[in-house]
Short mmCIF file of C-alpha atoms in Angstrom, two decimals:
data_model
loop_
_atom_site.label_atom_id
_atom_site.label_comp_id
_atom_site.label_asym_id
_atom_site.label_seq_id
_atom_site.Cartn_x
_atom_site.Cartn_y
_atom_site.Cartn_z
CA MET F 30 -1.47 16.83 4.59
CA ILE F 31 2.18 17.31 2.81
CA GLU F 32 2.59 19.91 0.26
CA VAL F 33 5.61 20.27 -1.55
CA LYS F 34 6.46 22.93 -4.44
CA GLY F 35 9.33 21.51 -7.15
CA HIS F 36 10.88 22.96 -10.07
CA THR F 37 8.75 21.03 -12.52
CA GLY F 38 5.43 21.04 -9.89
CA GLN F 39 3.61 20.30 -6.72
CA VAL F 40 3.30 17.00 -4.56
CA THR F 41 0.15 17.03 -2.20
CA PHE F 42 0.07 14.16 0.14
CA ASP F 43 -3.05 13.91 1.85
CA GLY F 44 -2.12 10.09 3.42
CA GLN F 45 -4.20 8.05 0.94
CA TYR F 46 -3.42 10.07 -2.21
CA VAL F 47 -0.39 11.38 -3.64
CA THR F 48 -1.49 14.35 -6.03
CA ILE F 49 1.21 15.89 -8.82
CA THR F 50 -0.46 18.87 -10.18
CA ARG F 51 1.78 21.45 -12.69
CA ARG F 52 1.06 25.00 -13.29
CA GLY F 53 2.97 27.96 -15.47
CA LEU F 54 5.25 27.99 -18.21
CA VAL F 55 7.04 25.25 -17.14
CA ALA F 56 4.60 22.58 -16.90
CA ARG F 57 3.38 23.75 -20.10
CA THR F 58 7.03 23.34 -21.97
CA THR F 59 7.57 19.85 -20.30
CA VAL F 60 4.65 17.67 -19.59
CA GLY F 61 1.50 19.61 -20.00
CA ARG F 62 -0.97 21.73 -17.30
CA GLY F 63 -2.84 19.55 -15.41
CA GLU F 64 -3.05 17.18 -12.37
CA LYS F 65 -2.20 13.70 -11.83
CA ARG F 66 -3.21 11.40 -8.87
CA PHE F 67 -2.22 8.04 -7.38
CA HIS F 68 -3.64 6.33 -4.58
CA ILE F 69 -0.97 4.52 -2.58
CA SER F 70 -2.42 1.50 -3.12
CA GLN F 71 -1.36 1.78 -6.88
CA ILE F 72 2.22 3.27 -6.40
CA SER F 73 4.84 0.12 -6.86
CA SER F 74 8.09 1.82 -6.26
CA VAL F 75 9.15 5.60 -5.57
CA GLN F 76 12.39 5.92 -7.50
CA TRP F 77 14.78 9.32 -5.69
CA LYS F 78 17.45 10.82 -6.94
CA PRO F 79 18.89 13.63 -4.11
CA ALA F 80 19.56 17.43 -5.37
CA GLY F 81 23.42 18.39 -5.41
CA LEU F 82 25.15 21.32 -5.70
CA PHE F 83 25.56 21.43 -9.40
CA PHE F 84 22.31 19.65 -10.28
CA ASN F 85 18.62 18.90 -9.43
CA GLY F 86 16.92 15.84 -8.32
CA PHE F 87 13.58 13.95 -8.73
CA ILE F 88 11.34 12.28 -7.03
CA GLN F 89 8.98 9.57 -9.14
CA PHE F 90 6.31 7.59 -8.44
CA ALA F 91 5.67 3.86 -10.98
CA ALA F 92 2.53 1.88 -11.17
CA ALA F 93 1.78 -1.36 -11.66
CA GLY F 94 0.93 -1.78 -15.44
CA GLY F 95 2.80 1.74 -16.10
CA ASN F 96 5.69 1.93 -18.83
CA GLU F 97 9.12 2.53 -17.74
CA ARG F 98 11.69 3.21 -19.29
CA ARG F 99 15.60 3.12 -18.12
CA SER F 100 17.36 6.39 -18.55
CA GLN F 101 20.76 6.19 -20.05
CA PHE F 102 23.96 7.53 -17.70
CA GLY F 103 24.15 11.49 -16.76
CA SER F 104 20.53 12.04 -18.28
CA GLN F 105 18.24 10.44 -15.68
CA THR F 106 17.48 14.27 -14.23
CA ALA F 107 16.79 15.14 -17.89
CA ASP F 108 14.14 12.50 -18.90
CA ALA F 109 12.35 12.99 -15.10
CA VAL F 110 11.50 16.84 -16.50
CA THR F 111 9.73 15.03 -19.41
CA ASP F 112 8.30 12.44 -17.49
CA GLU F 113 4.35 13.22 -16.08
CA ASN F 114 5.44 10.49 -12.98
CA SER F 115 8.28 12.79 -11.87
CA VAL F 116 8.27 15.71 -9.99
CA VAL F 117 11.94 17.52 -10.19
CA PHE F 118 13.44 19.89 -7.60
CA THR F 119 16.37 21.50 -6.28
CA VAL F 120 18.89 21.54 -3.50
CA ARG F 121 17.18 24.02 -1.39
CA GLN F 122 13.78 21.68 -1.56
CA LYS F 123 15.27 18.55 -1.14
CA THR F 124 14.81 18.50 2.89
CA ALA F 125 11.05 19.27 2.06
CA PHE F 126 10.89 16.48 -0.87
CA GLU F 127 12.78 13.89 1.65
CA GLY F 128 10.10 14.12 4.41
CA LEU F 129 7.29 13.91 1.32
CA ARG F 130 9.28 10.38 0.47
CA LYS F 131 9.37 9.23 3.69
CA ALA F 132 5.92 9.79 4.11
CA ILE F 133 4.82 8.30 1.31
CA GLU F 134 6.96 5.11 1.54
CA ASP F 135 5.54 5.02 5.08
CA ALA F 136 2.23 5.05 4.07
CA ILE F 137 2.51 2.56 1.10
CA ALA F 138 4.27 -0.07 3.97
CA ALA F 139 1.24 0.59 6.24
CA HIS F 140 -1.16 -0.18 3.05
CA HIS F 141 0.35 -3.41 3.13
CA THR F 142 0.82 -4.42 6.57
CA PRO F 143 -2.20 -6.50 7.74
CA SER F 144 -4.15 -4.62 10.46
CA SER F 145 -3.83 -7.51 12.74
CA PRO F 146 -1.61 -10.63 11.81
CA ALA F 147 -3.72 -13.57 10.27
CA LEU F 148 -2.87 -16.85 12.29
CA PRO F 149 -2.55 -19.64 9.95
CA HIS F 150 -5.55 -22.01 10.29
CA ALA F 151 -7.59 -24.54 8.45
CA PRO F 152 -10.77 -23.18 7.47
CA SER F 153 -13.33 -23.69 10.34
CA ARG F 154 -16.75 -24.94 9.02
CA PRO F 155 -19.17 -26.17 11.78
CA ALA F 156 -19.74 -29.43 13.05
CA SER F 157 -22.04 -31.81 11.26
CA ILE F 158 -24.47 -33.46 14.05
CA ALA F 159 -22.79 -36.88 13.75
CA ASP F 160 -19.82 -35.17 14.41
CA GLU F 161 -21.03 -34.26 17.82
CA LEU F 162 -22.47 -37.74 18.46
CA ALA F 163 -19.36 -39.25 17.69
CA LYS F 164 -17.80 -37.05 20.07
CA LEU F 165 -20.15 -37.48 22.61
CA ALA F 166 -19.60 -41.76 22.18
CA THR F 167 -16.13 -41.36 22.79
CA LEU F 168 -16.93 -39.41 26.11
CA ARG F 169 -19.44 -41.81 27.04
CA ASP F 170 -17.16 -44.53 26.12
CA GLN F 171 -13.82 -43.01 28.21
CA GLY F 172 -16.13 -42.54 30.84
CA ALA F 173 -16.64 -39.07 30.92
CA LEU F 174 -20.74 -39.03 30.29
CA THR F 175 -22.78 -41.48 31.80
CA GLU F 176 -25.54 -43.04 29.26
CA ALA F 177 -28.48 -40.82 31.01
CA GLU F 178 -26.25 -37.40 29.69
CA PHE F 179 -25.56 -38.67 26.68
CA GLN F 180 -29.11 -39.53 25.80
CA GLN F 181 -29.51 -36.35 26.77
CA GLN F 182 -26.97 -34.85 25.01
CA LYS F 183 -28.40 -36.46 21.71
CA GLN F 184 -31.63 -35.50 22.34
CA ARG F 185 -30.48 -31.90 22.46
CA LEU F 186 -28.82 -32.20 19.04
CA LEU F 187 -31.40 -33.88 17.00
CA GLY F 188 -34.16 -31.37 18.16
CA SER F 189 -36.41 -34.00 19.90
#
């Protein structure tokens, strides 16, 4: 489990769910107190702005079907403060948030990767008795089966 505390909230990742928790004065004056949870299958993108010496950074999670808006130049972090899917962090918290980001993106990629590679093939259907008889007849005609072997397999297929 990864728990990272930012300037405007805390993010917890347990391998399946990303939880954003907000407490205290900053939460009350920006987004509001509470908790928001995403399953990794719901996250369509992770937006990242690293913190620098003179400005804060943020991590933002977008969900499919979410209502996103583009920030004006120079106001991305200010907009992230009031976004319920974002957590703002300082330069001292940046390394912890980088680890969180990598773990979440790896989990999303693993979720979308099939566990075993599926080989393209036509759906298999059971061969009909007529198909099996035709194969046996071909083998008989080619000399791979004797007439007696053909009759024996024919009786087996017909259940007699």
